[in-house]
Structure formats: C-alpha cells, structure tokens
Amino acid sequence: MSFGDPRVPLILAAAASAVGIAIGMRRSRADKGYLDAFDPLLFPNAYIAMSFLTPAWAIFVNGSSFLGFGAARMSNLTPLLMSLAVVGTTLGLGMRFTPRRDEQAIPHDRRTLLTAARILMLLPLAVSARDVATGALLVRGAGQTTYGTAETLESLTAILTPIAVLIVLSSHRAKRPTGLMTVYDWGVALGVVALMGLSGERGTALMVLLAVFYAATRARIRLRRIAIGFGAMLAFAVGVLAYRDAARSVSTTASALSTVLTDWSVATYTTGATALEVPSTVVHASGSTYVSGLLRQLPSPVANRLFGPPYDTGTYAFRDLIGFTNPNQGLAFSVPAEGYLNFGAIGLFVACFVFGLFGAWAHARTGWPIVRTRAVLYPLFVIVLPVAIRSDALGTIKSLLIPSILATILFAYARTVSTRRSTDPARRSHNSAPSLRQPDRDHGH
C-alpha cells in the first residue's frame, strides 16, 4: 500500500479507535468494577468509527455506491477526511474530566416526575398510531420543504421521546433496585417501538430501545447479553428498512450488510460531496450555518416566522451545493460535513473533537438514577448519538438542548412539590411519594 492508497488512513483511524476501545475497557473496569458498554470510548466510539469508516472503505476500496453517491461524486480526500473525523471524535471521547459527585441528592418527588414522563410518552404513542392509521409510510420523505403543524409535531416527538423514557426508567430505578419498568410502562414503550416501526420510523424507536438498554446496563451484565442487545437493535433497524421497501413494493436484492452500510453512509457521502465542491466552486461558510443553527433553537414555527424558512442551515446548504431540488426526498447532513463546509479539514476535525469532548464532559457528570439535570446529559447523548451525528448543527444541538431544558423544568417542579410536602404538617406523615435516592456512582465513587 502506498501513501495515496485510501486504505492507509482508514486502517490507521480504525487502529486509533481500537486503541480507544481498549482504553475504555480498562477505564470502565477500573471505575466501576465491570465493563460498561456505554462508556464514552466503547459504544459511542465504536459506533462512530464503524459508521464513518466502513462506508468509506466500501466506496473507495470496493467501488460501492450508496444512494447514488459513488467515488466519482466525492472528493478523493474523503477517506482521509473520514479518518480525521474518527480520530478527532475518539480523542474528544477519551478526555478525562473530574467526576462531579453529588454529596447529597437533591430531593425530588418521584411520583411527579414519573407522571410527567408518562404523559410525555403518550405523544410518540399517539403520533405513531396516527402515522400507521393514515399510511404515512407510503409518503415517507415527502414534503421536505413543508413546515406545518404536522411536521413540527413529528420533530417534537423525536426530541421529547428520549427524555421521557429516560425519566420513566430512572424513576423506577429510584423506587426499586430490580426491574426496569412496570407492565404499563413496558406496554407503552414497546407500543411506541412497534408503531414507529410499522410507520417506517426507526430513529425514534431506536432511541427508546437504547434508553432501555442503557438502564439495563447500569449494573454488571454478561458480555453475551450485551452482544445480544446490540444485535437485536441492529436487526430491528434492518427489519424496518426492509419493511419500508416491501410496503412500497420496492424490489431490492440488497443484503443486510448493504442495508446497514447504506444507512451509515450519510456522514461519508455528505462529507465527500461537500469536499468535492468546497472551496473549489463554493467558498467556505465560515461559521454561518452554526450561527443559523443556534438562532433556530427556538420552536420551528417561531424561528421560521422570525428568520424565514431554514434555507440558511447546513442541510439546505448541502442541497444547494449538489443541486438537489427534490422536495420529496431528504439527504440529511452530518457533523463532519458541516465542519468541513464551514472551515475545511481543520473545521471537520474540531467539530468532531468537540462533539466527542461534550460526551466525555457529560459522562463525568452522570449518575443513575438521575437526581440532577446535569446527570441526564450523558444518557441523552448516547441515546441520540446515531441520529445526532447525521444531522446539521440545528438538529444536533436541538436534540440535546431542548430535552435538557425540559428536564430542568420537570426537576425544578418535582423539587418544589417535594419541598411543599415536606413542610406541610398535614402531609408530612402521609407522604407516599418517596424522593429520589442517592444515585449509583457511574465512576466508582
């Protein structure tokens, strides 16, 4: 292999990720006494490495094409850029922060939190049931430039579902040391997953499954069960994609591996196609899409009224870049692609490093069950990660910011309820809603 061989940077990046995984396994066992599959250098690191490197290898080494994007439609630097993205993310995830220990858990009324989360869980249940009943699967992807109430509701569902299921799981863990949820909550969660799958929506459904698996791995669990858990989620994702094609009478002979690689190829083809045009034909955005993403954290109807349609975001910049005008098909975007669009290869590396760094920082502030708002950031990070890395800045930030704000509001209200009950003499002796107990230490403290 020569230096210009696309295999060289991809292999080196895979090796860097593997070293990160080995370090993560040692750290996890040292901190907790067992292997935590969701340590920053394990699941997040491994998922990003696989989803960034394997499609690049398939395209530039094996000559494959995904969604019409082959090597001819991407920059020759794509393998190197995706390798930089993996190394940057791994370095960020590998940074160590001093764990923030809660010496005394802040009392929250568990029943209030659980009730609020259960109400929130009715939103994805209702929306997915509506989608199944109206045959939304058959018109999936249509109306990419439409910004009505229905579209806002769909986006809100994807944003709020992760925090709702996390609070349900955490509230149950605070009440009893065994079991994840009650029969009712299991029914709602599995109902959401099933209906989402039937409507062709796998992203939000996988968030629910990841949340449940995260909660299940807050204690020692056998490696075989970890493998089975991740394998089941992968099978579900492939099954939903196959079901989409069958429901639309789309004939395909793609293997399960090809289906997965196609799904993972978003970061590769958005980065490669962006690098092909920038800066040779289009100048760097110089941070403008990041500014737009921050300004548009307001609810979509408000943001669109203030700033107009989101044509200034990374996703739309990419559509313009490649001349894609089909309003009934989405192409998504990605963290590395937006970094390159704004500041070139350096921007790509920094964007991926900062993304990983946020995960490492949030991990140092987490605990289970969740007793403070900051403790929700890391489980939220790992749950939305498969979707967040395939979004522009607007989607990535909103998927973390809005649920965090909601969690802050819910915890503040639950704390107020707990305080009122503890100071009310008439209720003090009859208070049947215990507060959240001290969390299990995620760092062995």
Short mmCIF file of N, CA, C and O in Angstrom, two decimals, residues 137 140 193-203 205-206 209 230-248 250 252 254-261 263:
data_model
loop_
_atom_site.label_atom_id
_atom_site.label_comp_id
_atom_site.label_asym_id
_atom_site.label_seq_id
_atom_site.Cartn_x
_atom_site.Cartn_y
_atom_site.Cartn_z
N LEU A 137 -46.26 5.79 5.98
CA LEU A 137 -45.11 5.08 5.42
C LEU A 137 -45.04 5.24 3.91
O LEU A 137 -43.96 5.37 3.33
N ARG A 140 -43.58 8.59 3.01
CA ARG A 140 -42.45 8.97 3.85
C ARG A 140 -41.41 9.72 3.04
O ARG A 140 -41.02 9.29 1.94
N VAL A 193 -42.36 1.59 20.11
CA VAL A 193 -41.39 0.96 19.21
C VAL A 193 -42.08 0.24 18.06
O VAL A 193 -41.70 0.39 16.89
N ALA A 194 -43.13 -0.52 18.38
CA ALA A 194 -43.84 -1.27 17.35
C ALA A 194 -44.52 -0.35 16.34
O ALA A 194 -44.42 -0.55 15.12
N LEU A 195 -45.22 0.66 16.84
CA LEU A 195 -45.93 1.57 15.94
C LEU A 195 -44.96 2.41 15.11
O LEU A 195 -45.22 2.68 13.93
N MET A 196 -43.86 2.82 15.73
CA MET A 196 -42.84 3.56 14.97
C MET A 196 -42.30 2.69 13.83
O MET A 196 -42.12 3.15 12.71
N GLY A 197 -42.02 1.42 14.15
CA GLY A 197 -41.53 0.52 13.13
C GLY A 197 -42.52 0.33 12.00
O GLY A 197 -42.16 0.33 10.82
N LEU A 198 -43.81 0.18 12.34
CA LEU A 198 -44.84 -0.01 11.33
C LEU A 198 -45.04 1.23 10.47
O LEU A 198 -45.49 1.14 9.33
N SER A 199 -44.70 2.40 11.02
CA SER A 199 -44.80 3.63 10.24
C SER A 199 -43.52 3.93 9.47
O SER A 199 -43.43 4.95 8.77
N GLY A 200 -42.51 3.05 9.62
CA GLY A 200 -41.26 3.22 8.89
C GLY A 200 -40.26 4.12 9.57
O GLY A 200 -39.20 4.43 9.00
N GLU A 201 -40.53 4.54 10.80
CA GLU A 201 -39.64 5.43 11.55
C GLU A 201 -38.80 4.62 12.52
O GLU A 201 -39.31 4.08 13.50
N ARG A 202 -37.51 4.49 12.23
CA ARG A 202 -36.66 3.68 13.09
C ARG A 202 -35.86 4.53 14.07
O ARG A 202 -35.44 4.05 15.12
N GLY A 203 -35.61 5.80 13.75
CA GLY A 203 -34.74 6.64 14.57
C GLY A 203 -35.24 6.79 15.99
O GLY A 203 -34.52 6.49 16.96
N ALA A 205 -37.63 5.08 17.45
CA ALA A 205 -37.80 3.76 18.06
C ALA A 205 -36.48 3.24 18.62
O ALA A 205 -36.43 2.67 19.72
N LEU A 206 -35.39 3.46 17.89
CA LEU A 206 -34.08 3.02 18.37
C LEU A 206 -33.66 3.82 19.61
O LEU A 206 -32.95 3.29 20.48
N LEU A 209 -35.22 2.03 22.48
CA LEU A 209 -34.51 0.78 22.76
C LEU A 209 -33.15 1.05 23.41
O LEU A 209 -32.74 0.34 24.33
N PHE A 230 -27.28 -5.32 21.51
CA PHE A 230 -26.92 -4.51 20.35
C PHE A 230 -27.31 -5.21 19.05
O PHE A 230 -27.74 -4.55 18.09
N GLY A 231 -27.17 -6.52 19.02
CA GLY A 231 -27.56 -7.27 17.82
C GLY A 231 -29.05 -7.16 17.55
O GLY A 231 -29.48 -7.03 16.38
N ALA A 232 -29.86 -7.19 18.60
CA ALA A 232 -31.31 -7.08 18.44
C ALA A 232 -31.69 -5.71 17.89
O ALA A 232 -32.57 -5.59 17.02
N MET A 233 -31.02 -4.66 18.38
CA MET A 233 -31.31 -3.32 17.88
C MET A 233 -30.90 -3.18 16.42
O MET A 233 -31.61 -2.55 15.62
N LEU A 234 -29.78 -3.77 16.05
CA LEU A 234 -29.34 -3.72 14.66
C LEU A 234 -30.33 -4.47 13.77
O LEU A 234 -30.69 -4.00 12.68
N ALA A 235 -30.79 -5.63 14.24
CA ALA A 235 -31.76 -6.41 13.48
C ALA A 235 -33.06 -5.64 13.31
O ALA A 235 -33.69 -5.68 12.24
N PHE A 236 -33.47 -4.93 14.36
CA PHE A 236 -34.69 -4.13 14.27
C PHE A 236 -34.55 -3.05 13.20
O PHE A 236 -35.45 -2.84 12.38
N ALA A 237 -33.41 -2.35 13.20
CA ALA A 237 -33.19 -1.29 12.22
C ALA A 237 -33.22 -1.83 10.80
O ALA A 237 -33.85 -1.25 9.90
N VAL A 238 -32.55 -2.96 10.58
CA VAL A 238 -32.55 -3.58 9.25
C VAL A 238 -33.96 -4.03 8.87
O VAL A 238 -34.40 -3.86 7.72
N GLY A 239 -34.68 -4.58 9.84
CA GLY A 239 -36.04 -5.04 9.57
C GLY A 239 -36.96 -3.91 9.17
O GLY A 239 -37.78 -4.08 8.25
N VAL A 240 -36.83 -2.75 9.83
CA VAL A 240 -37.67 -1.61 9.48
C VAL A 240 -37.36 -1.13 8.07
O VAL A 240 -38.27 -0.83 7.28
N LEU A 241 -36.08 -1.08 7.71
CA LEU A 241 -35.70 -0.65 6.37
C LEU A 241 -36.23 -1.62 5.32
O LEU A 241 -36.70 -1.21 4.25
N ALA A 242 -36.15 -2.93 5.60
CA ALA A 242 -36.68 -3.93 4.67
C ALA A 242 -38.20 -3.82 4.56
O ALA A 242 -38.78 -3.96 3.47
N TYR A 243 -38.84 -3.56 5.70
CA TYR A 243 -40.30 -3.41 5.70
C TYR A 243 -40.73 -2.21 4.87
O TYR A 243 -41.75 -2.24 4.17
N ARG A 244 -39.96 -1.12 4.94
CA ARG A 244 -40.26 0.06 4.13
C ARG A 244 -40.32 -0.31 2.65
O ARG A 244 -41.26 0.05 1.93
N ASP A 245 -39.27 -1.01 2.19
CA ASP A 245 -39.21 -1.38 0.77
C ASP A 245 -40.37 -2.30 0.39
O ASP A 245 -40.98 -2.14 -0.68
N ALA A 246 -40.67 -3.27 1.26
CA ALA A 246 -41.76 -4.20 0.96
C ALA A 246 -43.10 -3.48 0.91
O ALA A 246 -43.93 -3.75 0.03
N ALA A 247 -43.33 -2.55 1.83
CA ALA A 247 -44.60 -1.83 1.86
C ALA A 247 -44.78 -0.95 0.64
O ALA A 247 -45.90 -0.71 0.17
N ARG A 248 -43.66 -0.46 0.11
CA ARG A 248 -43.71 0.40 -1.07
C ARG A 248 -43.56 -0.38 -2.36
O ARG A 248 -43.46 0.19 -3.44
N VAL A 250 -41.03 -1.94 -3.36
CA VAL A 250 -39.72 -1.68 -3.95
C VAL A 250 -38.93 -2.98 -3.98
O VAL A 250 -38.70 -3.61 -2.95
N THR A 252 -35.76 -5.15 -4.09
CA THR A 252 -34.35 -4.98 -3.75
C THR A 252 -33.72 -6.32 -3.42
O THR A 252 -34.38 -7.20 -2.86
N ALA A 254 -30.67 -6.22 -1.92
CA ALA A 254 -29.59 -5.80 -1.03
C ALA A 254 -29.52 -6.72 0.19
O ALA A 254 -30.53 -7.11 0.75
N SER A 255 -28.29 -7.03 0.58
CA SER A 255 -28.09 -7.85 1.76
C SER A 255 -28.26 -7.00 3.00
O SER A 255 -28.34 -5.77 2.94
N ALA A 256 -28.32 -7.67 4.15
CA ALA A 256 -28.44 -6.94 5.41
C ALA A 256 -27.24 -6.01 5.61
O ALA A 256 -27.39 -4.87 6.07
N LEU A 257 -26.04 -6.48 5.24
CA LEU A 257 -24.84 -5.66 5.38
C LEU A 257 -24.94 -4.42 4.50
O LEU A 257 -24.61 -3.31 4.94
N SER A 258 -25.39 -4.60 3.26
CA SER A 258 -25.53 -3.46 2.35
C SER A 258 -26.56 -2.46 2.88
O SER A 258 -26.37 -1.25 2.76
N THR A 259 -27.62 -2.98 3.48
CA THR A 259 -28.66 -2.11 4.05
C THR A 259 -28.08 -1.26 5.17
O THR A 259 -28.34 -0.06 5.26
N VAL A 260 -27.29 -1.89 6.05
CA VAL A 260 -26.68 -1.17 7.16
C VAL A 260 -25.69 -0.12 6.65
O VAL A 260 -25.68 1.03 7.11
N LEU A 261 -24.86 -0.50 5.67
CA LEU A 261 -23.87 0.44 5.14
C LEU A 261 -24.54 1.63 4.46
O LEU A 261 -24.06 2.76 4.55
N ASP A 263 -27.40 2.87 5.30
CA ASP A 263 -27.91 3.70 6.38
C ASP A 263 -26.78 4.49 7.05
O ASP A 263 -26.99 5.63 7.49
#
